[in-house]
CSV table of C-alpha atoms and ligand atoms in Angstrom, one decimal:
chain,number,residue,atom,x,y,z
A,135,MET,CA,-10.1,10.2,-20.8
A,136,LEU,CA,-7.1,7.9,-20.5
A,137,ASP,CA,-5.8,6.2,-23.6
A,138,VAL,CA,-5.8,2.7,-22.0
A,139,LEU,CA,-4.8,0.9,-25.2
A,140,LYS,CA,-1.7,3.1,-25.5
A,141,ILE,CA,-0.9,2.7,-21.8
A,142,LYS,CA,-1.2,-1.1,-22.2
A,143,GLU,CA,1.5,-1.0,-24.8
A,144,ASP,CA,4.0,0.2,-22.1
A,145,PHE,CA,3.6,-3.1,-20.2
A,146,PRO,CA,5.4,-6.1,-21.8
A,147,VAL,CA,3.9,-8.7,-19.5
A,148,LEU,CA,0.4,-7.7,-20.6
A,149,LYS,CA,1.4,-9.2,-24.0
A,150,THR,CA,1.9,-12.6,-22.6
A,151,ALA,CA,-0.7,-15.3,-22.9
A,152,PRO,CA,-1.1,-17.7,-19.9
A,153,HIS,CA,-2.6,-21.0,-20.9
A,154,GLY,CA,-2.8,-19.6,-24.5
A,155,LYS,CA,-5.2,-16.9,-23.4
A,156,LYS,CA,-4.6,-13.1,-23.5
A,157,LEU,CA,-3.6,-12.1,-20.0
A,158,ILE,CA,-6.2,-10.1,-18.0
A,159,TYR,CA,-4.3,-8.9,-14.9
A,160,PHE,CA,-6.7,-8.2,-12.1
A,161,ASP,CA,-4.4,-8.8,-9.2
A,162,ASN,CA,-3.1,-5.2,-8.9
A,163,ALA,CA,-3.7,-4.9,-5.2
A,164,ALA,CA,-1.1,-7.7,-4.7
A,165,THR,CA,1.4,-6.0,-7.0
A,166,THR,CA,1.2,-3.9,-10.1
A,167,GLN,CA,2.9,-4.6,-13.4
A,168,LYS,CA,5.9,-2.6,-14.5
A,169,PRO,CA,6.2,-0.3,-17.5
A,170,THR,CA,9.2,-0.5,-19.9
A,171,TYR,CA,10.1,2.9,-18.6
A,172,VAL,CA,10.8,1.4,-15.1
A,173,ILE,CA,12.3,-1.9,-16.4
A,174,ASP,CA,14.7,0.0,-18.7
A,175,ALA,CA,15.7,2.3,-15.9
A,176,LEU,CA,16.7,-0.7,-13.7
A,177,SER,CA,18.9,-2.0,-16.5
A,178,LYS,CA,20.4,1.4,-17.0
A,179,TYR,CA,21.2,1.7,-13.3
A,180,TYR,CA,23.3,-1.5,-13.5
A,181,LYS,CA,24.8,-0.7,-16.8
A,182,GLU,CA,25.9,2.9,-16.0
A,183,TYR,CA,25.6,3.7,-12.3
A,184,ASN,CA,26.2,0.8,-10.0
A,185,ALA,CA,28.4,1.4,-7.0
A,186,ASN,CA,27.9,1.5,-3.2
A,187,VAL,CA,26.5,4.8,-1.9
A,188,TYR,CA,28.1,7.3,0.5
A,189,ARG,CA,31.3,5.2,0.8
A,190,SER,CA,33.8,5.9,-1.9
A,191,PRO,CA,35.1,9.1,-3.5
A,192,HIS,CA,35.1,7.6,-7.1
A,193,TYR,CA,33.0,8.7,-10.0
A,194,LEU,CA,30.5,5.8,-10.0
A,195,SER,CA,29.9,6.0,-6.2
A,196,ALA,CA,29.1,9.7,-6.6
A,197,LEU,CA,26.7,8.9,-9.5
A,198,SER,CA,24.8,6.3,-7.6
A,199,THR,CA,24.8,8.4,-4.4
A,200,GLU,CA,23.4,11.2,-6.5
A,201,ALA,CA,20.7,8.9,-8.0
A,202,TYR,CA,19.8,7.6,-4.5
A,203,GLU,CA,19.4,11.1,-3.1
A,204,GLU,CA,17.6,12.3,-6.2
A,205,ALA,CA,15.1,9.4,-5.7
A,206,LYS,CA,14.6,10.4,-2.1
A,207,ASP,CA,13.8,13.9,-3.2
A,208,ALA,CA,11.4,12.6,-5.8
A,209,VAL,CA,9.5,10.8,-3.1
A,210,ARG,CA,9.6,13.9,-0.9
A,211,ARG,CA,8.0,15.9,-3.6
A,212,PHE,CA,5.6,13.2,-4.6
A,213,ILE,CA,4.0,13.1,-1.2
A,214,ASN,CA,4.7,16.8,-0.4
A,215,ALA,CA,6.9,16.3,2.6
A,216,LYS,CA,8.8,19.4,3.8
A,217,SER,CA,12.2,17.8,4.0
A,218,SER,CA,13.8,14.6,2.6
A,219,GLU,CA,15.0,13.9,6.2
A,220,SER,CA,11.5,12.7,6.7
A,221,ILE,CA,11.7,10.1,3.9
A,222,VAL,CA,13.2,6.7,5.0
A,223,PHE,CA,13.7,4.0,2.4
A,224,THR,CA,12.7,0.6,3.6
A,225,ARG,CA,12.0,-2.7,1.9
A,226,ASN,CA,8.2,-2.3,1.8
A,227,ALA,CA,5.1,-1.0,3.7
A,228,THR,CA,5.4,-3.9,6.2
A,229,GLU,CA,9.0,-2.9,7.1
A,230,SER,CA,8.0,0.7,7.4
A,231,ILE,CA,5.2,-0.1,9.9
A,232,ASN,CA,7.5,-2.4,11.8
A,233,LEU,CA,10.1,0.3,12.0
A,234,VAL,CA,7.6,2.6,13.7
A,235,ALA,CA,6.5,-0.1,16.1
A,236,TYR,CA,10.0,-1.2,17.1
A,237,THR,CA,11.3,2.3,17.6
A,238,TRP,CA,8.7,5.0,18.3
A,239,GLY,CA,6.2,2.4,19.5
A,240,LEU,CA,8.4,0.7,22.1
A,241,LYS,CA,9.7,4.0,23.3
A,242,HIS,CA,6.4,5.9,23.6
A,243,ILE,CA,3.7,3.4,24.2
A,244,GLY,CA,3.4,2.2,27.8
A,245,GLU,CA,1.2,0.1,30.1
A,246,GLY,CA,-2.5,0.8,29.8
A,247,ASP,CA,-2.1,2.9,26.7
A,248,VAL,CA,-4.3,2.1,23.8
A,249,ILE,CA,-3.5,1.5,20.1
A,250,VAL,CA,-6.5,1.9,17.8
A,251,LEU,CA,-6.7,-0.1,14.6
A,252,THR,CA,-9.5,-0.9,12.2
A,253,ILE,CA,-11.1,-4.3,11.7
A,254,ALA,CA,-10.1,-4.1,8.1
A,255,GLU,CA,-6.4,-3.7,8.6
A,256,HIS,CA,-3.9,-5.8,6.7
A,257,HIS,CA,-1.8,-8.2,9.0
A,258,SER,CA,1.1,-5.9,8.4
A,259,ASN,CA,-0.6,-3.2,10.4
A,260,ILE,CA,-1.8,-5.5,13.1
A,261,LEU,CA,1.0,-7.8,14.1
A,262,PRO,CA,3.6,-5.1,14.8
A,263,TRP,CA,1.1,-3.5,17.2
A,264,GLN,CA,0.3,-6.8,18.8
A,265,MET,CA,4.0,-7.1,19.5
A,266,VAL,CA,4.1,-3.6,21.1
A,267,ALA,CA,1.0,-4.3,23.1
A,268,GLU,CA,2.4,-7.5,24.4
A,269,LYS,CA,5.8,-6.1,25.3
A,270,LYS,CA,4.5,-2.9,26.9
A,271,GLY,CA,1.2,-4.0,28.5
A,272,ALA,CA,-0.8,-1.7,26.1
A,273,LYS,CA,-4.3,-2.5,24.7
A,274,LEU,CA,-5.5,-2.9,21.1
A,275,LYS,CA,-8.9,-1.5,20.2
A,276,TYR,CA,-10.6,-2.0,16.9
A,277,VAL,CA,-12.9,0.3,15.0
A,278,HIS,CA,-15.6,-1.6,13.1
A,279,LEU,CA,-17.6,-0.9,9.9
A,280,ASP,CA,-21.1,0.6,9.5
A,281,GLU,CA,-23.9,-1.1,7.5
A,282,ASN,CA,-22.4,0.4,4.3
A,283,SER,CA,-18.9,-0.9,5.0
A,284,ARG,CA,-17.7,2.5,5.9
A,285,LEU,CA,-15.6,3.0,9.0
A,286,ASP,CA,-17.8,3.7,12.1
A,287,LEU,CA,-16.5,7.1,13.1
A,288,ASP,CA,-18.7,7.3,16.1
A,289,GLU,CA,-17.0,4.2,17.5
A,290,LEU,CA,-13.6,5.8,16.9
A,291,LYS,CA,-14.8,9.0,18.6
A,292,SER,CA,-15.9,7.2,21.7
A,293,ILE,CA,-12.7,5.2,21.9
A,294,LEU,CA,-10.7,8.4,21.6
A,295,LYS,CA,-12.8,10.0,24.3
A,296,ASP,CA,-12.8,7.2,26.8
A,297,GLU,CA,-9.3,5.7,26.5
A,298,LYS,CA,-5.7,6.8,26.7
A,299,VAL,CA,-5.1,6.4,23.0
A,300,LYS,CA,-1.4,6.9,22.0
A,301,LEU,CA,-1.7,5.8,18.4
A,302,VAL,CA,-4.3,5.4,15.7
A,303,ALA,CA,-2.9,3.1,12.9
A,304,LEU,CA,-5.1,2.6,9.9
A,305,GLN,CA,-5.1,2.0,6.2
A,306,HIS,CA,-5.9,4.9,3.9
A,307,SER,CA,-7.8,2.5,1.7
A,308,SER,CA,-8.7,-1.2,2.1
A,309,ASN,CA,-7.0,-4.0,0.1
A,310,VAL,CA,-10.2,-6.1,0.5
A,311,LEU,CA,-13.2,-3.8,0.3
A,312,GLY,CA,-11.6,-0.9,-1.5
A,313,ILE,CA,-13.1,1.5,1.1
A,314,ILE,CA,-11.4,4.9,1.2
A,315,ASN,CA,-11.1,6.1,4.8
A,316,PRO,CA,-11.7,9.7,5.7
A,317,VAL,CA,-8.1,10.1,6.8
A,318,TYR,CA,-8.2,13.9,7.1
A,319,GLU,CA,-11.0,13.8,9.6
A,320,ILE,CA,-9.4,10.9,11.5
A,321,VAL,CA,-6.0,12.7,11.8
A,322,ASN,CA,-7.7,15.8,13.2
A,323,LEU,CA,-9.9,13.8,15.6
A,324,SER,CA,-6.8,11.8,16.8
A,325,HIS,CA,-4.6,14.8,17.2
A,326,GLU,CA,-7.3,16.6,19.2
A,327,ASN,CA,-7.2,13.7,21.6
A,328,GLY,CA,-3.5,13.6,21.8
A,329,ALA,CA,-2.9,10.5,19.7
A,330,LYS,CA,-0.4,10.1,16.9
A,331,VAL,CA,-1.5,8.7,13.5
A,332,LEU,CA,0.1,6.2,11.3
A,333,ILE,CA,-1.4,5.7,7.8
A,334,ASP,CA,-0.8,2.5,5.9
A,335,GLY,CA,-0.8,3.9,2.3
A,336,ALA,CA,-0.1,0.6,0.6
A,337,GLN,CA,-3.3,0.8,-1.5
A,338,SER,CA,-3.7,4.5,-1.8
A,339,ILE,CA,-0.2,5.5,-3.0
A,340,PRO,CA,-1.0,3.9,-6.5
A,341,ASN,CA,-4.1,6.0,-7.1
A,342,MET,CA,-4.4,9.0,-4.9
A,343,LYS,CA,-2.5,12.3,-4.6
A,344,ILE,CA,-0.9,12.2,-1.1
A,345,ASP,CA,0.0,15.4,0.6
A,346,VAL,CA,1.4,14.6,4.0
A,347,GLU,CA,1.9,18.2,4.9
A,348,LYS,CA,-1.9,18.9,4.4
A,349,LEU,CA,-2.9,15.6,5.9
A,350,GLY,CA,-0.8,16.2,9.0
A,351,CYS,CA,-0.3,12.5,9.8
A,352,ASP,CA,2.7,11.5,11.9
A,353,PHE,CA,3.7,8.4,9.8
A,354,TYR,CA,2.8,7.3,6.3
A,355,ALA,CA,4.0,3.9,5.0
A,356,PHE,CA,3.9,2.5,1.5
A,357,SER,CA,5.5,0.1,-1.0
A,358,GLY,CA,6.9,0.9,-4.4
A,359,HIS,CA,5.8,-2.3,-6.1
A,360,LYS,CA,2.1,-1.4,-5.8
A,361,MET,CA,2.6,1.8,-7.9
A,362,MET,CA,4.5,0.2,-10.8
A,363,GLY,CA,7.9,0.5,-9.1
A,364,PRO,CA,10.2,-2.4,-8.3
A,365,MET,CA,9.8,-4.9,-5.5
A,366,GLY,CA,12.0,-4.5,-2.4
A,367,ILE,CA,11.7,-0.7,-2.0
A,368,GLY,CA,9.3,0.9,0.4
A,369,VAL,CA,8.9,4.3,2.1
A,370,LEU,CA,8.3,5.5,5.6
A,371,TYR,CA,7.4,9.2,6.0
A,372,ILE,CA,8.1,10.5,9.5
A,373,LYS,CA,6.9,13.9,10.5
A,374,GLU,CA,9.8,16.2,11.0
A,375,ASP,CA,9.2,17.1,14.6
A,376,LEU,CA,9.4,13.4,15.7
A,377,LEU,CA,12.7,12.6,14.0
A,378,ASP,CA,15.0,13.3,16.9
A,379,ASP,CA,12.9,11.4,19.4
A,380,ILE,CA,12.9,8.1,17.6
A,381,PRO,CA,15.8,5.7,18.2
A,382,PRO,CA,17.3,3.7,15.3
A,383,PHE,CA,15.7,0.4,14.1
A,384,LEU,CA,18.5,-1.8,12.7
A,385,SER,CA,22.1,-0.9,13.4
A,386,GLY,CA,25.4,-1.3,11.6
A,387,GLY,CA,27.0,0.4,8.7
A,388,GLU,CA,25.8,3.7,7.1
A,389,MET,CA,23.6,4.8,10.1
A,390,ILE,CA,26.4,6.0,12.4
A,391,ASP,CA,28.1,9.2,13.3
A,392,GLU,CA,30.9,7.7,15.4
A,393,VAL,CA,31.6,4.3,16.7
A,394,PHE,CA,33.7,3.6,19.9
A,395,GLU,CA,34.5,0.3,21.4
A,396,ASP,CA,31.7,0.5,23.9
A,397,HIS,CA,29.1,2.8,22.3
A,398,SER,CA,28.2,4.7,19.2
A,399,THR,CA,26.4,7.9,18.0
A,400,PHE,CA,24.1,8.0,15.1
A,401,ALA,CA,23.8,9.8,11.8
A,402,PRO,CA,20.8,12.2,11.5
A,403,SER,CA,17.6,10.9,9.9
A,404,PRO,CA,17.0,9.4,7.4
A,405,LEU,CA,20.4,7.6,7.4
A,406,LYS,CA,19.8,6.7,11.1
A,407,PHE,CA,17.0,4.4,10.0
A,408,GLU,CA,18.7,2.9,6.9
A,409,ALA,CA,21.4,0.5,8.2
A,410,GLY,CA,23.5,-1.3,5.7
A,411,THR,CA,23.8,-1.1,1.9
A,412,PRO,CA,20.4,0.3,0.7
A,413,ASN,CA,18.4,-0.8,-2.3
A,414,VAL,CA,19.8,1.8,-4.6
A,415,GLU,CA,18.4,0.4,-7.8
A,416,GLY,CA,15.0,0.0,-6.2
A,417,ALA,CA,15.0,3.7,-5.1
A,418,TYR,CA,16.0,4.7,-8.7
A,419,GLY,CA,13.3,2.5,-10.1
A,420,LEU,CA,10.8,4.0,-7.7
A,421,MET,CA,11.7,7.5,-8.9
A,422,LYS,CA,11.0,6.4,-12.5
A,423,ALA,CA,7.7,4.9,-11.4
A,424,ILE,CA,6.8,8.2,-9.8
A,425,GLU,CA,7.6,10.0,-13.1
A,426,TYR,CA,5.5,7.5,-15.0
A,427,VAL,CA,2.5,7.7,-12.6
A,428,GLU,CA,2.7,11.5,-12.6
A,429,LYS,CA,2.6,11.6,-16.3
A,430,ILE,CA,-0.7,9.8,-16.3
A,431,GLY,CA,-1.9,11.7,-13.3
A,432,LEU,CA,-3.1,10.3,-10.0
A,433,ASP,CA,-6.6,11.9,-10.4
A,434,ASN,CA,-6.9,10.2,-13.8
A,435,ILE,CA,-5.9,6.9,-12.3
A,436,LEU,CA,-8.4,7.0,-9.5
A,437,LYS,CA,-11.2,8.1,-11.8
A,438,HIS,CA,-10.4,5.3,-14.2
A,439,GLU,CA,-10.4,2.7,-11.3
A,440,GLN,CA,-13.7,4.0,-10.1
A,441,GLU,CA,-15.2,3.9,-13.5
A,442,LEU,CA,-14.2,0.3,-13.9
A,443,THR,CA,-15.4,-0.5,-10.4
A,444,GLU,CA,-18.8,1.1,-11.1
A,445,TYR,CA,-19.1,-0.8,-14.4
A,446,ALA,CA,-18.1,-4.1,-12.8
A,447,LEU,CA,-20.3,-3.6,-9.7
A,448,GLU,CA,-23.3,-3.0,-11.9
A,449,LYS,CA,-22.7,-6.2,-13.9
A,450,LEU,CA,-21.9,-8.3,-10.8
A,451,SER,CA,-24.8,-7.1,-8.8
A,452,LYS,CA,-27.2,-8.5,-11.5
A,453,ILE,CA,-25.8,-12.0,-10.9
A,454,ASP,CA,-27.8,-13.5,-8.1
A,455,TYR,CA,-25.2,-16.1,-7.1
A,456,VAL,CA,-22.5,-13.5,-6.6
A,457,LYS,CA,-22.2,-11.9,-3.2
A,458,LEU,CA,-20.4,-8.6,-3.1
A,459,TYR,CA,-18.6,-7.0,-0.2
A,460,GLY,CA,-17.9,-3.3,0.4
A,461,PRO,CA,-19.6,0.0,-0.2
A,462,LYS,CA,-22.2,0.0,-3.0
A,463,ASP,CA,-21.1,3.4,-4.4
A,464,ALA,CA,-17.9,3.2,-6.4
A,465,LYS,CA,-17.1,6.8,-5.3
A,466,ASP,CA,-16.4,5.4,-1.8
A,467,ARG,CA,-13.8,3.0,-3.1
A,468,THR,CA,-10.7,2.3,-5.2
A,469,GLY,CA,-10.5,-0.3,-7.9
A,470,ILE,CA,-10.9,-3.3,-5.7
A,471,ILE,CA,-13.9,-5.7,-5.6
A,472,SER,CA,-14.2,-8.6,-3.2
A,473,PHE,CA,-16.9,-11.2,-3.8
A,474,ASN,CA,-17.9,-14.8,-3.5
A,475,VAL,CA,-19.7,-17.1,-5.9
A,476,GLU,CA,-22.4,-19.1,-4.1
A,477,ASN,CA,-21.4,-22.7,-3.3
A,478,VAL,CA,-18.0,-22.4,-5.0
A,479,HIS,CA,-14.8,-22.0,-3.0
A,480,PRO,CA,-12.9,-18.8,-3.8
A,481,HIS,CA,-9.8,-20.8,-4.8
A,482,ASP,CA,-11.8,-22.7,-7.3
A,483,VAL,CA,-13.2,-19.5,-8.7
A,484,ALA,CA,-9.7,-18.1,-9.1
A,485,THR,CA,-8.3,-21.3,-10.6
A,486,ILE,CA,-11.0,-21.5,-13.2
A,487,LEU,CA,-10.6,-17.9,-14.1
A,488,ASP,CA,-6.9,-18.5,-14.5
A,489,GLN,CA,-7.6,-21.0,-17.2
A,490,ASP,CA,-9.2,-18.1,-19.2
A,491,GLY,CA,-6.0,-16.0,-18.6
A,492,ILE,CA,-7.7,-13.9,-15.9
A,493,ALA,CA,-5.5,-13.3,-12.8
A,494,VAL,CA,-7.4,-12.7,-9.6
A,495,ARG,CA,-6.6,-13.4,-6.0
A,496,SER,CA,-8.4,-15.6,-3.6
A,497,GLY,CA,-8.0,-16.2,0.1
A,498,HIS,CA,-8.0,-14.0,3.2
A,499,HIS,CA,-5.9,-11.3,1.7
A,500,CYS,CA,-3.8,-11.0,4.9
A,501,CYS,CA,-7.0,-9.7,6.6
A,502,GLN,CA,-8.2,-12.6,8.8
A,503,PRO,CA,-9.9,-10.4,11.4
A,504,LEU,CA,-11.9,-8.8,8.6
A,505,MET,CA,-12.8,-12.2,7.1
A,506,ARG,CA,-14.1,-13.3,10.5
A,507,TYR,CA,-16.0,-10.0,10.8
A,508,LEU,CA,-17.6,-10.6,7.4
A,509,GLY,CA,-18.3,-14.2,8.4
A,510,VAL,CA,-16.4,-15.8,5.6
A,511,PRO,CA,-13.1,-17.7,5.4
A,512,ALA,CA,-12.1,-16.1,2.2
A,513,THR,CA,-13.1,-14.1,-0.8
A,514,VAL,CA,-12.2,-13.7,-4.5
A,515,ARG,CA,-10.7,-10.3,-5.2
A,516,ALA,CA,-10.4,-8.5,-8.6
A,517,SER,CA,-8.4,-5.4,-8.5
A,518,PHE,CA,-8.1,-2.9,-11.4
A,519,TYR,CA,-5.4,-0.5,-12.5
A,520,VAL,CA,-4.7,2.0,-15.1
A,521,TYR,CA,-4.0,-0.6,-17.9
A,522,ASN,CA,-7.3,-2.5,-17.4
A,523,ASP,CA,-10.4,-1.7,-19.5
A,524,LYS,CA,-14.1,-2.5,-19.7
A,525,SER,CA,-13.7,-5.3,-22.3
A,526,GLU,CA,-11.6,-7.1,-19.7
A,527,VAL,CA,-14.4,-6.7,-17.1
A,528,ASP,CA,-16.8,-8.2,-19.6
A,529,ALA,CA,-14.5,-11.2,-20.1
A,530,PHE,CA,-14.2,-11.6,-16.3
A,531,VAL,CA,-18.0,-11.5,-15.8
A,532,ASP,CA,-18.4,-14.1,-18.6
A,533,GLY,CA,-15.7,-16.2,-16.9
A,534,LEU,CA,-17.7,-16.1,-13.7
A,535,LYS,CA,-20.7,-17.4,-15.5
A,536,ASP,CA,-18.5,-20.3,-16.8
A,537,VAL,CA,-17.4,-21.0,-13.2
A,538,ARG,CA,-21.0,-21.4,-12.1
A,539,LYS,CA,-21.7,-23.8,-15.1
A,540,TRP,CA,-18.7,-25.9,-14.0
A,541,PHE,CA,-20.1,-26.4,-10.6
A,542,ARG,CA,-23.7,-27.1,-11.4
B,141,LIG,C1,-3.4,-2.4,3.0
B,141,LIG,C2,-2.0,-3.1,2.9
B,141,LIG,N1,-1.1,-2.8,3.9
B,141,LIG,C3,0.1,-3.4,3.8
B,141,LIG,C4,0.4,-4.3,2.9
B,141,LIG,C5,1.8,-4.9,2.9
B,141,LIG,O1,2.5,-4.5,1.8
B,141,LIG,P1,4.0,-5.1,1.5
B,141,LIG,O2,3.7,-6.6,1.4
B,141,LIG,O3,4.4,-4.5,0.2
B,141,LIG,O4,4.8,-4.8,2.7
B,141,LIG,C6,-0.4,-4.6,1.8
B,141,LIG,C7,-0.1,-5.5,0.8
B,141,LIG,O5,-0.9,-6.1,0.2
B,141,LIG,C8,-1.7,-4.0,1.8
B,141,LIG,O6,-2.6,-4.2,0.9
């Protein structure tokens, strides 16, 4: 059992009171709040370490280079990658996916090849592949959902069988429906059919133990800010055997071996993919977030999210004017619930809840193809994390009843 009250104490922002009401932060899928442990580490970095990395022989530069490399090794260990050469620091999951599209994608995907996505993908895992498809004459194919909002694996199997699939790019779990995809099975199926697999781990890194070695995926992308780390730091894992066959993404300082007037050679990975001064304090802060998350335990975090989801789904399903989306069983999902209130626009729902200090998101959640598939322009989304509790869910459900009263 997690001591949620004690955990809450670690998050200064949760003590604030928007509109004079105690903050209930249910917008964790957009970004999570940061514990003092991470906030203080960022301040410590600037007070004691700050210098550019890999460039100068002085003491501070050595300290910050060491911190940067230590952070990379912490990420490597966190996702169980074999070598830190496979860990590339980026700005966020979006940049990580773009890196793969612009480098591996443009090099290896050709005319008539197929890129498989799911209908529930975030725009960050759609637009880069639309770019590759357009430039290379490749095709995009989408896997849809079954009647319980689970991914239709039969559809995936038939696409893999019938088409020349080069890449399957999918989310580990959905930022709208909370669905956890069976990524182990999908990696195996895809590899059996000669396709590489990119996993968008933006919503799974905060609450699931990721083991890229066991999983066997080719690429795994995520952002630090969704797991209590700072904004502006993301990660791309690239499987070791692909590293030499992927050209650089951006070019300039730090990523070179030698530069001549008319050509250049490149540093080995990961520096080859990290042009310019990196986000050292972000990497340092991410390492501290990993330490914090591991102290709580990822299994505990997922269990807690699922308990809150089950509790909230049970309450919400009893309200006849609330329409819920996603699997009915909380075990199939993370702590994300999307819903609509009959005859009330999602933005109005979110605005009224905000007056009660309850932060939820409304809109298309960067998933317009999924919204069209669900037949709605938008939803309201409540997303829970480790510092949320059942009393907050109660307040949220009461708030929804008030929303309805307002609009009657
Ligand atoms: C499933 C999913 N993929 C990708 C992203 C993009 O993350 P970022 O904006 O940190 O790049 C998000 C962000 O909400 C997401 O939920």
